[in-house]
CSV table of C-alpha atoms in Angstrom, one decimal:
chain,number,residue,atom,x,y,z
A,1133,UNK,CA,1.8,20.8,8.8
A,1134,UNK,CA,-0.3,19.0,10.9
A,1135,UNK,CA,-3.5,17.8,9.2
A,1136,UNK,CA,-7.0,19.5,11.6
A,1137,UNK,CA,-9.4,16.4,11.7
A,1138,UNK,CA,-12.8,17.0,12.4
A,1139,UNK,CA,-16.0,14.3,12.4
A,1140,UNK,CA,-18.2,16.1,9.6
A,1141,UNK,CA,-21.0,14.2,10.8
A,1142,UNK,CA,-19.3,10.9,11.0
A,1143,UNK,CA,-19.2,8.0,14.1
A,1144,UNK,CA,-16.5,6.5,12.4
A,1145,UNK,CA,-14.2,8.3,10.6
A,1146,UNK,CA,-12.3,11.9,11.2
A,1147,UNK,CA,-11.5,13.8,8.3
A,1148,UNK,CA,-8.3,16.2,7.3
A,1149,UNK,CA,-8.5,18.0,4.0
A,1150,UNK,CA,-6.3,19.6,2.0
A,1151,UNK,CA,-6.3,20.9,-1.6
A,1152,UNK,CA,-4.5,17.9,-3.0
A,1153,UNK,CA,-5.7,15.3,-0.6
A,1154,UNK,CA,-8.1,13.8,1.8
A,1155,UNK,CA,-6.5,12.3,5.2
A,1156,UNK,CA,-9.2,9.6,6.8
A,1157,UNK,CA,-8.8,8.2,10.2
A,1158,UNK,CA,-10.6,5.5,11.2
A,1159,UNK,CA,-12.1,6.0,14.9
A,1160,UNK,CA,-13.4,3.4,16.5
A,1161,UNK,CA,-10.5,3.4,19.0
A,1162,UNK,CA,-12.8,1.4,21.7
A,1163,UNK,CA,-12.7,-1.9,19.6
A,1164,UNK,CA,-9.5,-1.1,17.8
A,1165,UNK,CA,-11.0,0.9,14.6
A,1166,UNK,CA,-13.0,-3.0,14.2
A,1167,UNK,CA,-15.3,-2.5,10.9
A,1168,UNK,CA,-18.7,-1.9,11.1
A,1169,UNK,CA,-21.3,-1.6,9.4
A,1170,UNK,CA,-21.6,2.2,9.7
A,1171,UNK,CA,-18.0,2.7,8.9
A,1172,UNK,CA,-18.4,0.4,5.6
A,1173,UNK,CA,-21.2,2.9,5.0
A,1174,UNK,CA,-19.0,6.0,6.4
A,1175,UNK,CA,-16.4,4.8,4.2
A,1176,UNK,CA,-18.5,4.7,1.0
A,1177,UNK,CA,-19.4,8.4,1.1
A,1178,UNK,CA,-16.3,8.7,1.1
A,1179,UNK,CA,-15.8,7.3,-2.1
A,1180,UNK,CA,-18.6,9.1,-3.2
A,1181,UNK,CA,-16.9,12.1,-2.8
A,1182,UNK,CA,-13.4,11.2,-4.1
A,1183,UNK,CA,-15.5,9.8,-7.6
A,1184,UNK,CA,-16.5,13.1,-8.1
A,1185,UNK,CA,-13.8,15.3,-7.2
A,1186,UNK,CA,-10.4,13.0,-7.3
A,1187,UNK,CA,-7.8,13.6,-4.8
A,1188,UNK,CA,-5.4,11.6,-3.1
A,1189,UNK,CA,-6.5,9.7,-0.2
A,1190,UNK,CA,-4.7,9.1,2.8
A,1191,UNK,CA,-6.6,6.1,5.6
A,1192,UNK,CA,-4.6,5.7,8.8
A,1193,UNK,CA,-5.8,4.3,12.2
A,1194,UNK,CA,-6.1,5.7,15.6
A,1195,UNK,CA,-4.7,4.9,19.3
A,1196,UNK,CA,-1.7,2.9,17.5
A,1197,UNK,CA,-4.1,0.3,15.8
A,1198,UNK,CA,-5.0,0.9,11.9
A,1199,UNK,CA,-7.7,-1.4,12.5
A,1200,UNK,CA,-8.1,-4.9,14.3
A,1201,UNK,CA,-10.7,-6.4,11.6
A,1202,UNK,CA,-14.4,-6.8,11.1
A,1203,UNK,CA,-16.6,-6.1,14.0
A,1204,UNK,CA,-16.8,-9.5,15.1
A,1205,UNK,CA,-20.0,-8.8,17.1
A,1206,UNK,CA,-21.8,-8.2,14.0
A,1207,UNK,CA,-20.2,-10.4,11.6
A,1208,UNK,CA,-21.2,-13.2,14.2
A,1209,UNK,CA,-24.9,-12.4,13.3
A,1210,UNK,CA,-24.5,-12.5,9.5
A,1211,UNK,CA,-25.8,-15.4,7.6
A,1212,UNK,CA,-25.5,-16.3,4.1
A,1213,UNK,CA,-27.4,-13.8,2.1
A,1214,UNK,CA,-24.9,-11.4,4.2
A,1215,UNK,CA,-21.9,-12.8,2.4
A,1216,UNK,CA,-23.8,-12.8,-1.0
A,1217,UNK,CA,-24.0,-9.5,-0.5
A,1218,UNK,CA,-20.5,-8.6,-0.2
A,1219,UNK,CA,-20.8,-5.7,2.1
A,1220,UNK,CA,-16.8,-5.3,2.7
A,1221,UNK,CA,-15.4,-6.6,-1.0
A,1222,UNK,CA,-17.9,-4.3,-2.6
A,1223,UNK,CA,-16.5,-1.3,-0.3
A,1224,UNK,CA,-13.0,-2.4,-0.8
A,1225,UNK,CA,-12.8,-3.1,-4.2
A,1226,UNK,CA,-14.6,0.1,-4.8
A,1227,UNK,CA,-11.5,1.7,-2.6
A,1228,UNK,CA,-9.3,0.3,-5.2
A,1229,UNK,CA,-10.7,1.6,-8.2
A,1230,UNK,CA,-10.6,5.0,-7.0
A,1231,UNK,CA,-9.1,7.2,-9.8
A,1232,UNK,CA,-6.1,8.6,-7.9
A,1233,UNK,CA,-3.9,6.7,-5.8
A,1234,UNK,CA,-4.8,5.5,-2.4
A,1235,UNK,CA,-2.4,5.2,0.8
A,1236,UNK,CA,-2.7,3.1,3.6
A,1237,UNK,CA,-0.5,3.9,6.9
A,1238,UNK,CA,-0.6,0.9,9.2
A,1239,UNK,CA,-0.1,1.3,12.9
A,1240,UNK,CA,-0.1,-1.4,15.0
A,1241,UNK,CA,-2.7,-4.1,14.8
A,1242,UNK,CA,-3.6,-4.6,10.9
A,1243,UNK,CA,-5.7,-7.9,10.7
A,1244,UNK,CA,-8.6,-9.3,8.7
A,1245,UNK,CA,-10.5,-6.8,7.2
A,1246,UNK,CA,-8.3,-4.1,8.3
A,1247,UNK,CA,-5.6,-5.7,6.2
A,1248,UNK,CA,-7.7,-6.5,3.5
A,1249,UNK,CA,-8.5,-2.7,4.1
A,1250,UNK,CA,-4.5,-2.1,3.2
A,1251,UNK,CA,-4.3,-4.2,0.5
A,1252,UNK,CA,-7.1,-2.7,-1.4
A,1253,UNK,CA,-4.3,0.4,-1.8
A,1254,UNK,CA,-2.2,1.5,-4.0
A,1255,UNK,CA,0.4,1.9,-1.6
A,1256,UNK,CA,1.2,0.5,2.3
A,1257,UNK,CA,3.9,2.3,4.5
A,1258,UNK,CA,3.9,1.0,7.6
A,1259,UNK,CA,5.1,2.0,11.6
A,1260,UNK,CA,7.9,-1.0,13.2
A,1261,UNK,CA,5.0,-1.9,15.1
A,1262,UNK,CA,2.6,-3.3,12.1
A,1263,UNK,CA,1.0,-6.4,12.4
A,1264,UNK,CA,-0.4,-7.6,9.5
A,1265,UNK,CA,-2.3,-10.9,8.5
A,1266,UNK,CA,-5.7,-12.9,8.1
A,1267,UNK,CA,-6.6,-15.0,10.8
A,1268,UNK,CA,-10.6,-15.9,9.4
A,1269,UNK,CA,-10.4,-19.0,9.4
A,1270,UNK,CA,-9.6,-19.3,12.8
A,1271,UNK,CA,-12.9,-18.0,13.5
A,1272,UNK,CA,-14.5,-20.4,11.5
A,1273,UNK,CA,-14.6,-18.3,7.5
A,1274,UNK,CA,-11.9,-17.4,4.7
A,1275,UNK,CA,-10.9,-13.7,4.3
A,1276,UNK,CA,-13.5,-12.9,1.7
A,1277,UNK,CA,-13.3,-8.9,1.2
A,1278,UNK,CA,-10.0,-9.2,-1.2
A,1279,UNK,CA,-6.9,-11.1,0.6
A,1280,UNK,CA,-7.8,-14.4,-1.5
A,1281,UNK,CA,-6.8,-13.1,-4.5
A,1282,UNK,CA,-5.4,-9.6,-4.4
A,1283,UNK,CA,-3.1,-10.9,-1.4
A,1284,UNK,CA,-1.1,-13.4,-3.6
A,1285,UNK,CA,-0.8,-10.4,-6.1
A,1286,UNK,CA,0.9,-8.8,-4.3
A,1287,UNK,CA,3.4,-11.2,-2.3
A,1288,UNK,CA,2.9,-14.2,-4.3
A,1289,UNK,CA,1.6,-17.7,-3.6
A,1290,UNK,CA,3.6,-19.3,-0.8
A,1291,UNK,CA,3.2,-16.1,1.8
A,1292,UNK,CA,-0.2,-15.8,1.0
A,1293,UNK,CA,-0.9,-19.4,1.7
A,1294,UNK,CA,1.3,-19.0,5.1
A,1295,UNK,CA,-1.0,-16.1,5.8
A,1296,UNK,CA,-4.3,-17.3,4.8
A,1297,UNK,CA,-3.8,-21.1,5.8
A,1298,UNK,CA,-1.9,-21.1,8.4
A,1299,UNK,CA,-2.4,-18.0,10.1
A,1300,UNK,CA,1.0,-16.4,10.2
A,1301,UNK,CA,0.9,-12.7,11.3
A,1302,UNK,CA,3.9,-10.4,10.2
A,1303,UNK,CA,6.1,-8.1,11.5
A,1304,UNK,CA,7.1,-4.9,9.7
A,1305,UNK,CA,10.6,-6.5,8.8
A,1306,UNK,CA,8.9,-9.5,7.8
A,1307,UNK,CA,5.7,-7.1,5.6
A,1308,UNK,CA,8.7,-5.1,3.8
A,1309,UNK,CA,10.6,-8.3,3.3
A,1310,UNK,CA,8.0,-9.7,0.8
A,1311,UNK,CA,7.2,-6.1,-0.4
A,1312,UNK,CA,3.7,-6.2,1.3
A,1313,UNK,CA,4.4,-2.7,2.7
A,1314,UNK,CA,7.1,-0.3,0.8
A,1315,UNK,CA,8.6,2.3,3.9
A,1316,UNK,CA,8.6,1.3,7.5
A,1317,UNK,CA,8.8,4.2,10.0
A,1318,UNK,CA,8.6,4.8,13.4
A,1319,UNK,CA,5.3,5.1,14.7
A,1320,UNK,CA,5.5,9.1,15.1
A,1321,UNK,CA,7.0,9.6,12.0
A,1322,UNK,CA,4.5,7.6,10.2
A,1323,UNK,CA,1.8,10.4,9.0
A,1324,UNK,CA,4.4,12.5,7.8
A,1325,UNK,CA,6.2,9.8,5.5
A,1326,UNK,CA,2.5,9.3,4.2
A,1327,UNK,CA,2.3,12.9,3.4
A,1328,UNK,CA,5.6,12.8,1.9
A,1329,UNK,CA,4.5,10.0,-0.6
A,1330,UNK,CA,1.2,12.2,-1.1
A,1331,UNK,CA,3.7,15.3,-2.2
A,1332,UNK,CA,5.6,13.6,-4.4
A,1333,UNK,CA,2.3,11.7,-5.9
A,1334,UNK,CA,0.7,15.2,-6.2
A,1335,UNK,CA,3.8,16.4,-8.0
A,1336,UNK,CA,3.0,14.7,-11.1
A,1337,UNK,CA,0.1,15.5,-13.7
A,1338,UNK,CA,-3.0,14.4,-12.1
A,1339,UNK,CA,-4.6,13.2,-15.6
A,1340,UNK,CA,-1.4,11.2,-16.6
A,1341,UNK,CA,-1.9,10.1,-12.9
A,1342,UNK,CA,-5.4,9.2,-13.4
A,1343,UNK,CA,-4.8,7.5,-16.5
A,1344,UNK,CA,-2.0,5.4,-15.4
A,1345,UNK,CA,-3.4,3.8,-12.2
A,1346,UNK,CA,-6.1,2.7,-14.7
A,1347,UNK,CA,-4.5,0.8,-17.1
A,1348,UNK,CA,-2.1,-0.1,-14.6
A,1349,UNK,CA,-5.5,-2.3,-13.5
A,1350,UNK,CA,-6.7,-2.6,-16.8
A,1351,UNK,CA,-7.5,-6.8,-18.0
A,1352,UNK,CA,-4.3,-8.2,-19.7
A,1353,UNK,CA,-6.4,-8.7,-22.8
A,1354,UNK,CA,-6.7,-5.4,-23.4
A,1355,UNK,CA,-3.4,-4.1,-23.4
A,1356,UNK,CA,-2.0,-2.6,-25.2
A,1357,UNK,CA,-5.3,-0.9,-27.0
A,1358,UNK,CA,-6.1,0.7,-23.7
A,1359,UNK,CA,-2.4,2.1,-23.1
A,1360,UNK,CA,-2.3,3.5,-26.4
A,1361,UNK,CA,-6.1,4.9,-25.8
A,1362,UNK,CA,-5.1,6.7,-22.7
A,1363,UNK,CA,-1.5,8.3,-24.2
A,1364,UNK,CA,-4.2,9.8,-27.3
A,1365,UNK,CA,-5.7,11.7,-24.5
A,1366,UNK,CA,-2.3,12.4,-22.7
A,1367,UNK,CA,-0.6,13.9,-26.1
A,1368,UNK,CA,-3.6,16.3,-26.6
A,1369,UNK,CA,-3.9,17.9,-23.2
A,1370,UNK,CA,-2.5,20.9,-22.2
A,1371,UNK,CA,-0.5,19.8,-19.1
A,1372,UNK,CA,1.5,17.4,-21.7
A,1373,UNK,CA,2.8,20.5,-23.6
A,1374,UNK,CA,3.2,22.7,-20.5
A,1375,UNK,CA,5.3,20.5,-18.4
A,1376,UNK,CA,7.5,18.8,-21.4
A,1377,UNK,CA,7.8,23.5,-22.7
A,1378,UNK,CA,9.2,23.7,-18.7
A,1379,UNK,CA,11.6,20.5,-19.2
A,1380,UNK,CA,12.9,21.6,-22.6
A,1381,UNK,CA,13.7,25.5,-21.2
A,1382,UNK,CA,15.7,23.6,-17.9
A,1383,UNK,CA,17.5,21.9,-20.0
A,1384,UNK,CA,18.7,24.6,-22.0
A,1385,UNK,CA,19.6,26.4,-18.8
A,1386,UNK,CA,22.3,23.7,-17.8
């Protein structure tokens, strides 16, 4: 099924819904989905949305390009109290914490804070034509919406330094080599793999689901309190007794 993308009032951002899920694309295909200002602020209602009623959500690019970084044309302009403010780290980070997973398909061109963007989810397929890297500090400032930290998370220390400090920009081979991105697809076979991830992410319990991506992210400190916390809740609700009643009654079937 095709996902029906409309703008809903958006300059940014075109929308798909379905029951499960929301499917954004960023649209900005003039300066290759660069982030503004009004999509950080696009992109936050958004979130507001997904905080009240939690669904998967599904970001992808446009034209072939998931999105070619900041808007360099504004972030030329910004000065200090700008950074302090953390207008794209407080948008991705809040991205992140969203209660049901997040999936990022990457098309093409994803650099800067387009792949600071992808690493702020919880998964990253990618087409054979990704580019992915950090180049900041070529233009003179570090990568400050997430890649300092979460990037190194995620592909550990010596890539992350390549990446960051020396500017190397990778291919797909190279992203699913270090585990940076999980599938790689051709590019027209891209949005359905991402809704194939979203099926079998909507196949499980969306509480357990819920619950699990946030100990998953929970401090180390508080484990395993928090894991124990969250199963209490699990073993009392009704989807817990329903699903293991349906596993008990196939297995008796065999």
């Amino acid at each position: 099924m095709a996902d029906e993308f409309v703008a809903e009032g958006f300059a940014t951002l075109l929308v798909a819904r379905r029951a499960d899920r929301l499917h954004v694309r960023l649209n900005r295909p003039d300066v290759r989905n660069a982030i503004d200002q009004a999509m950080v602020d696009e992109l936050h209602l958004i979130c507001d949305e997904l905080e009240r009623e939690p669904r998967i959500l599904i970001i992808s690019g446009s034209n072939g390009v998931f999105a070619s970084g900041a808007d360099i044309a504004q972030l030329r302009e910004r000065r200090a109290a700008d950074a302090l403010q953390g207008i794209n780290s407080g948008l991705f980070s809040r991205i992140a914490r969203l209660p049901l997973p997040v999936i990022a398909a990457l098309d093409g061109w994803a650099l800067g804070g387009g792949a600071e963007l992808a690493y702020a989810a919880d998964f990253r397929i990618a087409s054979s034509t990704v580019r992915l890297g950090n180049p900041e500090t070529a233009l003179g400032i570090i990568p400050a919406a997430g890649a300092l930290w979460r990037l190194a998370e995620l592909v550990g220390e010596p890539v992350a330094k390549e990446i960051i400090l020396a500017g190397r920009i990778l291919n797909a081979a190279e992203a699913l080599a270090v585990h940076l991105v999980t599938e790689v697809h051709e590019p027209g076979a891209l949005l359905a793999a991402a809704h194939a991830l979203a099926d079998r992410i909507g196949a499980q319990d969306p509480l357990a689901t819920r619950l699990a991506k946030q100990v998953f992210h929970a401090q180390a400190g508080a484990h395993p309190r928090v894991d124990n916390e969250a199963q209490a809740i699990l073993f009392e609700s009704e989807a817990k007794f329903a699903r293991m009643t349906t596993f008990l009654e196939r297995k008796k079937k065999r």
